[in-house]
CSV table of C-alpha atoms and ligand atoms in Angstrom, one decimal:
chain,number,residue,atom,x,y,z
A,36,UNK,CA,-0.1,0.3,0.0
A,37,UNK,CA,1.1,3.5,-1.1
A,38,UNK,CA,-0.1,7.1,0.1
A,39,UNK,CA,-0.8,7.3,-3.8
A,40,UNK,CA,-4.2,6.3,-4.2
A,41,UNK,CA,-6.9,7.3,-6.8
A,42,UNK,CA,-7.6,7.0,-10.4
A,43,UNK,CA,-5.0,9.5,-11.8
A,44,UNK,CA,-2.3,7.6,-9.8
A,45,UNK,CA,-3.0,4.2,-11.2
A,46,UNK,CA,-3.1,5.4,-14.4
A,47,UNK,CA,0.4,6.5,-14.1
A,48,UNK,CA,0.9,3.2,-12.2
A,49,UNK,CA,-0.5,1.3,-15.2
A,50,UNK,CA,1.5,3.1,-17.9
A,51,UNK,CA,4.7,3.0,-16.3
A,52,UNK,CA,4.5,-0.8,-15.8
A,53,UNK,CA,3.5,-1.3,-19.6
A,54,UNK,CA,6.6,0.5,-20.1
A,55,UNK,CA,8.8,-1.4,-17.5
A,56,UNK,CA,7.2,-4.5,-19.5
A,57,UNK,CA,8.3,-3.3,-22.7
A,58,UNK,CA,11.8,-2.4,-21.7
A,59,UNK,CA,12.4,-5.6,-19.4
A,60,UNK,CA,12.9,-3.6,-16.0
A,61,UNK,CA,13.2,-5.9,-13.4
A,62,UNK,CA,10.5,-6.3,-11.0
A,63,UNK,CA,12.8,-5.5,-8.0
A,64,UNK,CA,13.9,-2.0,-10.1
A,65,UNK,CA,10.3,-1.1,-10.8
A,66,UNK,CA,9.3,0.7,-7.4
A,67,UNK,CA,12.6,2.6,-7.0
A,68,UNK,CA,11.3,3.9,-10.3
A,69,UNK,CA,7.7,4.6,-9.7
A,70,UNK,CA,7.2,5.7,-6.2
A,71,UNK,CA,8.1,9.7,-5.2
A,72,UNK,CA,11.1,10.0,-3.3
A,73,UNK,CA,9.3,12.7,-1.0
A,74,UNK,CA,5.7,13.8,-0.6
A,75,UNK,CA,4.8,17.0,1.8
A,76,UNK,CA,1.3,17.8,3.0
A,77,UNK,CA,0.5,21.0,5.0
A,78,UNK,CA,-2.2,22.9,6.2
A,79,UNK,CA,-2.4,26.5,5.2
A,80,UNK,CA,-4.4,28.9,7.1
A,81,UNK,CA,-6.2,32.1,6.2
A,82,UNK,CA,-7.8,34.8,7.0
A,83,UNK,CA,-11.1,35.0,4.8
A,84,UNK,CA,-12.4,38.6,4.0
A,85,UNK,CA,-15.1,38.2,6.4
A,86,UNK,CA,-12.9,37.2,9.3
A,87,UNK,CA,-13.4,33.7,9.4
A,88,UNK,CA,-10.3,31.4,9.3
A,89,UNK,CA,-10.1,28.7,6.8
A,90,UNK,CA,-7.6,26.1,6.3
A,91,UNK,CA,-6.7,24.9,2.8
A,92,UNK,CA,-4.6,21.4,2.4
A,93,UNK,CA,-1.5,21.8,0.2
A,94,UNK,CA,0.7,19.2,-1.5
A,95,UNK,CA,4.2,19.1,-3.1
A,96,UNK,CA,5.4,15.4,-4.2
A,97,UNK,CA,9.4,15.4,-5.0
A,98,UNK,CA,9.8,12.4,-7.3
A,99,UNK,CA,13.0,11.9,-8.1
A,100,UNK,CA,16.6,13.7,-7.5
A,101,UNK,CA,18.9,11.7,-9.6
A,102,UNK,CA,19.3,14.0,-12.5
A,103,UNK,CA,19.2,17.6,-10.5
A,104,UNK,CA,16.5,19.4,-8.8
A,105,UNK,CA,12.9,18.2,-9.1
A,106,UNK,CA,10.6,20.7,-11.2
A,107,UNK,CA,7.1,21.1,-11.8
A,108,UNK,CA,4.2,23.3,-11.3
A,109,UNK,CA,1.6,24.1,-8.6
A,110,UNK,CA,-1.9,23.1,-9.4
A,111,UNK,CA,-4.6,25.3,-7.3
A,112,UNK,CA,-7.9,23.2,-8.1
A,113,UNK,CA,-10.6,21.2,-6.3
A,114,UNK,CA,-9.4,17.9,-7.8
A,115,UNK,CA,-6.3,18.0,-6.1
A,116,UNK,CA,-5.0,15.3,-3.9
A,117,UNK,CA,-2.2,13.4,-3.2
A,118,UNK,CA,-2.7,10.7,-5.6
A,119,UNK,CA,-3.2,13.1,-8.5
A,120,UNK,CA,-0.3,15.1,-7.3
A,121,UNK,CA,1.8,12.3,-7.2
A,122,UNK,CA,0.9,11.1,-11.0
A,123,UNK,CA,1.4,14.7,-12.1
A,124,UNK,CA,5.1,14.6,-10.8
A,125,UNK,CA,6.0,11.0,-12.1
A,126,UNK,CA,4.6,12.0,-15.8
A,127,UNK,CA,7.0,15.6,-14.9
A,128,UNK,CA,10.1,13.2,-14.7
A,129,UNK,CA,9.5,11.2,-17.6
A,130,UNK,CA,8.7,14.8,-19.4
A,131,UNK,CA,12.3,16.4,-18.4
A,132,UNK,CA,14.3,13.4,-18.9
A,133,UNK,CA,12.6,12.9,-22.8
A,134,UNK,CA,13.5,16.7,-23.1
A,135,UNK,CA,17.2,16.4,-22.2
A,136,UNK,CA,16.3,19.1,-19.2
A,137,UNK,CA,18.8,18.1,-16.0
A,138,UNK,CA,16.1,18.0,-13.7
A,139,UNK,CA,13.3,15.1,-11.8
A,140,UNK,CA,9.6,15.9,-12.0
A,141,UNK,CA,7.7,17.5,-9.2
A,142,UNK,CA,4.2,19.0,-8.7
A,143,UNK,CA,2.3,20.5,-6.0
A,144,UNK,CA,-1.5,21.8,-5.5
A,145,UNK,CA,-4.0,23.1,-3.1
A,146,UNK,CA,-7.4,21.8,-2.9
A,147,UNK,CA,-9.2,24.9,-3.7
A,148,UNK,CA,-11.5,26.4,-6.0
A,149,UNK,CA,-9.1,29.6,-6.7
A,150,UNK,CA,-12.4,31.5,-8.5
A,151,UNK,CA,-14.4,31.4,-4.9
A,152,UNK,CA,-11.4,33.2,-3.1
A,153,UNK,CA,-11.0,37.3,-3.1
A,154,UNK,CA,-7.4,38.8,-4.5
A,155,UNK,CA,-6.2,39.3,-0.8
A,156,UNK,CA,-7.4,35.7,0.2
A,157,UNK,CA,-5.5,34.5,-2.9
A,158,UNK,CA,-2.2,35.9,-1.8
A,159,UNK,CA,-2.5,35.3,1.6
A,160,UNK,CA,-3.0,31.3,0.6
A,161,UNK,CA,0.0,31.8,-1.9
A,162,UNK,CA,2.4,33.1,0.3
A,163,UNK,CA,1.3,30.7,3.0
A,164,UNK,CA,1.8,27.5,0.7
A,165,UNK,CA,5.1,28.7,-0.4
A,166,UNK,CA,5.8,29.4,3.2
A,167,UNK,CA,5.0,26.2,4.4
A,168,UNK,CA,7.3,24.5,1.8
A,169,UNK,CA,10.4,26.6,2.7
A,170,UNK,CA,12.2,23.9,4.3
A,171,UNK,CA,11.6,21.4,1.6
A,172,UNK,CA,12.3,23.6,-2.0
A,173,UNK,CA,15.0,25.7,-3.0
A,174,UNK,CA,16.6,26.5,-6.4
A,175,UNK,CA,19.1,23.3,-6.5
A,176,UNK,CA,16.2,21.5,-4.4
A,177,UNK,CA,13.2,21.9,-6.0
A,178,UNK,CA,11.9,24.6,-8.5
A,179,UNK,CA,8.1,25.3,-8.9
A,180,UNK,CA,6.2,26.7,-11.8
A,181,UNK,CA,2.6,27.4,-12.6
A,182,UNK,CA,0.0,24.8,-13.7
A,183,UNK,CA,-4.0,24.6,-13.1
A,184,UNK,CA,-5.3,27.5,-11.5
A,185,UNK,CA,-2.3,29.5,-11.2
A,186,UNK,CA,-0.4,32.3,-12.8
A,187,UNK,CA,2.6,34.7,-13.4
A,188,UNK,CA,1.0,36.7,-10.3
A,189,UNK,CA,1.0,33.7,-7.9
A,190,UNK,CA,4.7,32.6,-9.1
A,191,UNK,CA,5.7,36.6,-8.3
A,192,UNK,CA,4.1,35.8,-4.4
A,193,UNK,CA,5.9,32.2,-4.3
A,194,UNK,CA,9.0,34.2,-5.2
A,195,UNK,CA,8.6,37.2,-3.0
A,196,UNK,CA,8.0,35.1,0.4
A,197,UNK,CA,10.8,32.5,-0.4
A,198,UNK,CA,13.1,35.9,-0.7
A,199,UNK,CA,12.0,37.4,2.5
A,200,UNK,CA,12.7,34.3,4.3
A,201,UNK,CA,16.3,34.3,2.8
A,202,UNK,CA,17.0,38.2,3.1
A,203,UNK,CA,17.7,38.3,-0.4
A,204,UNK,CA,16.2,37.9,-4.0
A,205,UNK,CA,16.2,34.3,-5.1
A,206,UNK,CA,14.5,34.8,-8.5
A,207,UNK,CA,15.2,31.2,-9.8
A,208,UNK,CA,13.1,29.6,-6.9
A,209,UNK,CA,10.2,29.8,-8.9
A,210,UNK,CA,9.9,29.6,-13.0
A,211,UNK,CA,6.8,31.3,-15.3
A,212,UNK,CA,7.5,34.6,-12.9
A,213,UNK,CA,6.3,37.8,-14.9
A,214,UNK,CA,9.2,39.1,-16.8
A,215,UNK,CA,9.6,42.3,-14.3
A,216,UNK,CA,11.1,39.9,-11.6
A,217,UNK,CA,13.2,37.5,-13.3
A,218,UNK,CA,10.7,35.9,-15.7
A,219,UNK,CA,11.8,34.8,-19.3
A,220,UNK,CA,10.5,36.4,-22.3
A,221,UNK,CA,8.4,33.7,-24.0
A,222,UNK,CA,7.5,31.5,-21.1
A,223,UNK,CA,3.8,32.5,-20.6
A,224,UNK,CA,3.4,31.5,-24.4
A,225,UNK,CA,5.6,28.5,-24.3
A,226,UNK,CA,3.6,25.7,-24.1
A,227,UNK,CA,0.8,26.7,-26.4
A,228,UNK,CA,3.7,27.5,-29.1
A,229,UNK,CA,5.2,24.2,-28.5
A,230,UNK,CA,1.9,22.4,-29.1
A,231,UNK,CA,1.5,24.5,-32.4
A,232,UNK,CA,5.3,23.2,-33.3
A,233,UNK,CA,4.9,20.2,-33.0
A,234,UNK,CA,1.1,19.5,-34.4
A,235,UNK,CA,2.8,21.1,-37.6
A,236,UNK,CA,5.6,18.7,-37.4
A,237,UNK,CA,3.2,15.7,-37.1
A,238,UNK,CA,0.8,17.1,-39.7
A,239,UNK,CA,3.8,17.6,-42.0
A,240,UNK,CA,4.5,13.8,-41.8
A,241,UNK,CA,1.0,13.0,-42.6
A,242,UNK,CA,1.0,15.4,-45.6
A,243,UNK,CA,-1.7,17.6,-44.8
A,244,UNK,CA,-1.2,21.6,-45.2
A,245,UNK,CA,-1.9,23.5,-41.6
A,246,UNK,CA,-3.8,26.0,-43.9
A,247,UNK,CA,-7.2,25.6,-44.1
A,248,UNK,CA,-6.9,22.2,-41.5
A,249,UNK,CA,-9.8,22.6,-39.0
A,250,UNK,CA,-9.2,22.1,-34.8
A,251,UNK,CA,-11.0,21.4,-31.7
A,252,UNK,CA,-9.6,22.9,-28.5
A,253,UNK,CA,-10.8,21.6,-25.1
A,254,UNK,CA,-10.0,24.2,-22.3
A,255,UNK,CA,-9.1,27.7,-22.7
A,256,UNK,CA,-6.5,28.6,-19.8
A,257,UNK,CA,-3.2,29.6,-20.7
A,258,UNK,CA,-2.0,26.6,-22.6
A,259,UNK,CA,-5.4,26.5,-24.3
A,260,UNK,CA,-5.4,29.8,-25.4
A,261,UNK,CA,-1.8,30.3,-26.8
A,262,UNK,CA,-2.4,27.2,-28.7
A,263,UNK,CA,-5.5,28.7,-30.3
A,264,UNK,CA,-3.5,31.8,-31.3
A,265,UNK,CA,-0.6,30.1,-32.6
A,266,UNK,CA,-2.6,27.4,-34.6
A,267,UNK,CA,-4.6,30.6,-36.2
A,268,UNK,CA,-1.2,32.2,-36.9
A,269,UNK,CA,-0.4,29.1,-39.2
A,270,UNK,CA,-3.8,29.2,-40.8
A,271,UNK,CA,-5.8,26.5,-39.2
A,272,UNK,CA,-9.4,26.8,-38.7
A,273,UNK,CA,-10.8,26.7,-35.1
A,274,UNK,CA,-14.2,25.2,-35.3
A,275,UNK,CA,-14.6,24.0,-31.4
A,276,UNK,CA,-13.5,25.3,-28.5
A,277,UNK,CA,-14.8,24.9,-24.9
A,278,UNK,CA,-13.9,26.0,-21.1
A,279,UNK,CA,-15.4,25.5,-17.8
A,280,UNK,CA,-18.1,27.9,-18.4
A,281,UNK,CA,-19.4,27.3,-22.4
A,282,UNK,CA,-18.8,25.0,-25.2
A,283,UNK,CA,-18.8,26.8,-29.1
A,284,UNK,CA,-18.8,24.6,-32.3
A,285,UNK,CA,-19.1,25.8,-36.0
A,286,UNK,CA,-17.8,23.8,-39.1
A,287,UNK,CA,-17.7,27.5,-40.6
A,288,UNK,CA,-14.6,28.5,-38.3
A,289,UNK,CA,-14.9,30.9,-35.1
A,290,UNK,CA,-13.7,34.4,-35.1
A,291,UNK,CA,-10.1,33.5,-33.2
A,292,UNK,CA,-9.1,37.2,-32.3
A,293,UNK,CA,-12.7,37.8,-31.3
A,294,UNK,CA,-12.7,35.0,-29.2
A,295,UNK,CA,-9.5,35.9,-28.0
A,296,UNK,CA,-10.6,39.5,-27.0
A,297,UNK,CA,-13.6,38.5,-25.3
A,298,UNK,CA,-11.5,36.0,-22.9
A,299,UNK,CA,-9.0,38.7,-22.5
A,300,UNK,CA,-11.7,41.2,-20.6
A,301,UNK,CA,-14.1,38.5,-19.3
A,302,UNK,CA,-11.6,35.9,-18.4
A,303,UNK,CA,-13.8,33.2,-19.4
A,304,UNK,CA,-15.5,31.9,-22.7
A,305,UNK,CA,-19.0,32.4,-21.6
A,306,UNK,CA,-21.3,35.1,-22.9
A,307,UNK,CA,-18.8,35.3,-26.5
A,308,UNK,CA,-21.4,34.1,-28.8
A,309,UNK,CA,-25.4,32.8,-28.4
A,310,UNK,CA,-25.4,31.4,-32.0
A,311,UNK,CA,-22.5,28.9,-31.8
A,312,UNK,CA,-23.2,27.2,-28.7
A,313,UNK,CA,-22.7,23.5,-28.5
A,314,UNK,CA,-23.1,20.4,-26.2
A,315,UNK,CA,-19.6,20.1,-24.5
A,316,UNK,CA,-20.2,16.0,-24.2
A,317,UNK,CA,-19.9,15.7,-27.8
A,318,UNK,CA,-17.1,17.8,-28.2
A,319,UNK,CA,-14.2,15.6,-28.8
A,320,UNK,CA,-16.0,13.5,-31.0
A,321,UNK,CA,-16.5,16.1,-33.5
A,322,UNK,CA,-14.8,15.5,-36.8
A,323,UNK,CA,-11.6,17.4,-37.3
A,324,UNK,CA,-8.1,17.3,-38.4
A,325,UNK,CA,-6.4,18.6,-34.5
A,326,UNK,CA,-7.9,17.8,-31.6
A,327,UNK,CA,-6.5,19.7,-28.7
A,328,UNK,CA,-7.6,18.1,-25.3
A,329,UNK,CA,-5.6,21.2,-23.1
A,330,UNK,CA,-7.7,21.0,-19.8
A,331,UNK,CA,-7.9,18.0,-17.3
A,332,UNK,CA,-6.7,14.4,-17.1
A,333,UNK,CA,-8.6,11.3,-18.4
A,334,UNK,CA,-11.2,12.9,-20.4
A,335,UNK,CA,-10.3,10.5,-23.2
A,336,UNK,CA,-11.5,7.1,-22.0
A,337,UNK,CA,-11.7,4.0,-24.3
A,338,UNK,CA,-15.1,4.9,-25.3
A,339,UNK,CA,-14.2,8.5,-26.8
A,340,UNK,CA,-11.2,6.9,-28.0
A,341,UNK,CA,-13.4,4.6,-30.3
A,342,UNK,CA,-15.3,8.0,-31.2
A,343,UNK,CA,-12.4,10.1,-32.0
A,344,UNK,CA,-12.6,11.8,-35.6
A,345,UNK,CA,-9.0,13.4,-35.8
A,346,UNK,CA,-5.8,12.8,-37.6
A,347,UNK,CA,-3.9,14.3,-34.8
A,348,UNK,CA,-4.3,13.9,-31.3
A,349,UNK,CA,-2.5,16.9,-29.5
A,350,UNK,CA,-2.4,15.9,-26.0
A,351,UNK,CA,-2.0,20.0,-24.7
A,352,UNK,CA,-3.1,18.7,-21.0
A,353,UNK,CA,-1.3,16.2,-19.1
A,354,UNK,CA,-2.6,12.7,-18.5
A,355,UNK,CA,-5.9,13.6,-21.0
A,356,UNK,CA,-5.7,9.7,-22.6
A,357,UNK,CA,-6.4,6.7,-20.0
A,358,UNK,CA,-4.2,3.3,-20.3
A,359,UNK,CA,-7.8,1.6,-21.9
A,360,UNK,CA,-8.0,4.3,-24.3
A,361,UNK,CA,-4.2,3.6,-25.3
A,362,UNK,CA,-5.0,0.4,-26.6
A,363,UNK,CA,-7.9,1.6,-28.5
A,364,UNK,CA,-5.8,4.1,-30.3
A,365,UNK,CA,-3.0,1.3,-30.8
A,366,UNK,CA,-5.5,-0.5,-33.4
A,367,UNK,CA,-6.4,3.1,-34.6
A,368,UNK,CA,-3.0,3.7,-36.4
A,369,UNK,CA,-5.0,6.6,-38.5
A,370,UNK,CA,-4.6,8.9,-35.6
A,371,UNK,CA,-1.3,10.4,-35.0
A,372,UNK,CA,-0.8,11.1,-31.0
A,373,UNK,CA,1.3,13.4,-29.6
A,374,UNK,CA,2.0,12.2,-26.4
A,375,UNK,CA,1.5,14.5,-23.3
A,376,UNK,CA,5.0,14.4,-22.1
A,377,UNK,CA,6.3,15.2,-25.7
A,378,UNK,CA,3.2,17.6,-26.6
A,379,UNK,CA,3.5,20.2,-23.5
A,380,UNK,CA,7.0,19.9,-22.9
A,381,UNK,CA,7.3,23.6,-24.2
A,382,UNK,CA,6.0,24.8,-21.0
A,383,UNK,CA,8.8,23.2,-18.7
A,384,UNK,CA,11.9,23.7,-21.5
A,385,UNK,CA,11.0,27.3,-21.1
A,386,UNK,CA,10.9,27.0,-17.3
A,387,UNK,CA,14.8,25.5,-17.6
A,388,UNK,CA,15.5,28.3,-19.8
A,389,UNK,CA,14.1,30.8,-17.2
A,390,UNK,CA,15.8,29.1,-14.3
A,391,UNK,CA,19.2,29.3,-16.4
A,392,UNK,CA,19.0,32.7,-17.0
A,393,UNK,CA,18.1,33.6,-13.4
A,394,UNK,CA,21.2,31.9,-12.0
A,395,UNK,CA,23.5,33.8,-14.4
A,396,UNK,CA,21.6,37.2,-14.2
A,397,UNK,CA,22.5,37.1,-18.0
A,398,UNK,CA,18.8,37.4,-20.4
A,399,UNK,CA,17.9,36.5,-23.6
A,400,UNK,CA,15.6,38.1,-26.4
A,401,UNK,CA,12.4,36.3,-27.2
A,402,UNK,CA,13.7,34.8,-30.6
A,403,UNK,CA,16.6,33.3,-28.9
A,404,UNK,CA,13.7,31.7,-26.2
A,405,UNK,CA,11.6,30.6,-29.0
A,406,UNK,CA,14.3,29.1,-31.2
A,407,UNK,CA,15.8,27.1,-28.9
A,408,UNK,CA,12.6,25.7,-27.8
A,409,UNK,CA,11.7,24.7,-31.2
A,410,UNK,CA,15.5,22.9,-31.4
A,411,UNK,CA,14.6,21.3,-28.0
A,412,UNK,CA,11.2,20.1,-29.2
A,413,UNK,CA,12.3,19.1,-32.6
A,414,UNK,CA,14.7,16.7,-31.0
A,415,UNK,CA,12.7,15.1,-28.9
A,416,UNK,CA,9.9,14.6,-31.6
A,417,UNK,CA,12.8,12.9,-34.1
A,418,UNK,CA,13.6,10.9,-31.2
A,419,UNK,CA,10.0,9.7,-30.8
A,420,UNK,CA,9.6,9.0,-34.3
A,421,UNK,CA,12.7,7.0,-34.7
A,422,UNK,CA,12.0,4.8,-31.5
A,423,UNK,CA,8.8,4.2,-32.1
A,424,UNK,CA,9.4,3.4,-36.1
A,425,UNK,CA,12.2,0.8,-35.1
A,426,UNK,CA,10.4,-0.8,-32.3
A,427,UNK,CA,7.1,-1.0,-34.1
A,428,UNK,CA,5.4,0.8,-30.8
A,429,UNK,CA,3.2,3.8,-30.2
A,430,UNK,CA,4.3,7.5,-30.1
A,431,UNK,CA,3.4,7.1,-26.3
A,432,UNK,CA,5.3,3.9,-25.5
A,433,UNK,CA,8.2,5.4,-27.2
A,434,UNK,CA,8.3,8.8,-25.6
A,435,UNK,CA,7.9,7.4,-22.0
A,436,UNK,CA,10.5,4.2,-22.8
A,437,UNK,CA,13.3,7.1,-23.6
A,438,UNK,CA,12.1,9.2,-20.2
A,439,UNK,CA,12.0,6.1,-18.0
A,440,UNK,CA,15.4,4.8,-19.6
A,441,UNK,CA,17.1,8.2,-19.1
A,442,UNK,CA,16.1,8.1,-15.4
A,443,UNK,CA,17.1,4.6,-15.0
A,444,UNK,CA,20.7,4.7,-16.5
A,445,UNK,CA,21.1,8.0,-14.0
A,446,UNK,CA,19.9,5.6,-11.2
A,447,UNK,CA,22.2,2.6,-12.2
A,448,UNK,CA,25.4,5.3,-13.1
A,449,UNK,CA,25.1,6.5,-9.4
A,450,UNK,CA,24.3,3.3,-7.6
A,451,UNK,CA,22.4,3.1,-4.1
A,452,UNK,CA,23.3,4.7,-1.0
A,453,UNK,CA,24.8,3.6,1.1
B,23,LIG,N1,2.8,22.8,-15.1
B,23,LIG,C1,3.7,23.0,-16.2
B,23,LIG,C2,4.1,21.3,-16.7
B,23,LIG,O1,2.9,20.8,-16.6
B,23,LIG,C3,5.2,23.2,-16.3
B,23,LIG,C4,5.6,23.0,-15.4
B,23,LIG,C5,7.1,23.6,-15.1
B,23,LIG,O2,6.9,24.9,-15.8
B,23,LIG,O3,8.1,23.6,-14.7
B,23,LIG,O4,4.6,20.6,-17.7
């Protein structure tokens, strides 16, 4: 028994054992690779605006420290529990290793709907969470970043809180910060830009032009919205989109700049249009060239995988596709899967660039950031394609095999202490 229970960790475990079988990793080596090194649970009390005290549960899971500090986002969402955070930390490890970054994976979170807090309460919770984490994190131990429900402002509060306790500014404790306080140009856009870049690579392999291709995007947070904008820049037509407040579809194409302007002002999709309203349950199964789940994990199960009508499945979210759905997709070679640990790696890759710039206090221009991002993604994409082709396995199996193998090699080289 471990503390990592629930369907999301179960999914990470099943995926890992499939890869371990593929790599013929002996049973006695598996727990060392799968189970996180450390997990921290904290209670975060804050004063609410009405004078009462509220306590929120927070977590941080550090998967392995074999290759350097751990790295990963902090999620503020009602779904957060230790199993979900643990799974997300494990996935971060394979993602960082695939991209060749000198990190293990981590993830943190607070069980809260951030929309239920005032700005003042959100600041109090963010600062208290970081304060509780001070004994466990550090620029060479564990470096946080944004994830679902957190943003640049929260990263600035994290950085400020950590720095106030250290008595000096420590920019490199957190990535995804505003540029004004040591953030890098191009970080906010990195994940979505990376998704669009990889979709273009995938479509190139299929021989389908981007201009005029159709896309459906589920989720309109930072990743979903930048993906939509980056795909539109490449001439792709957006025919369906949703967030937690609304779902719109129109086979003739939605007006992307009007949509982005609306969300810029309103913060949510609701209120954009009355004509294009659609049923969110059927969104993923609509016919399109490019399908981008950019919201929650486990939205594509086996039943949904059978219904998909896309050419490219670009997993911008972490863990959107269940292992059962993977079995279905392996029988559907007409769908080109860009697995999450490759597809959404742009975020952590540019987080790495931010950390490097902060450590050196030497900052790059945006073109340099984006150019380096694409080079790292291109290398990872080529490795996944080559391995999938050579071993006759799915893109997910190939991507995960590369990630798991790198961590395993590092553990073997370092040995077991003492
Ligand atoms: N939360 C993002 C992810 O899941 C980014 C992590 C980071 O930048 O460290 O990949």
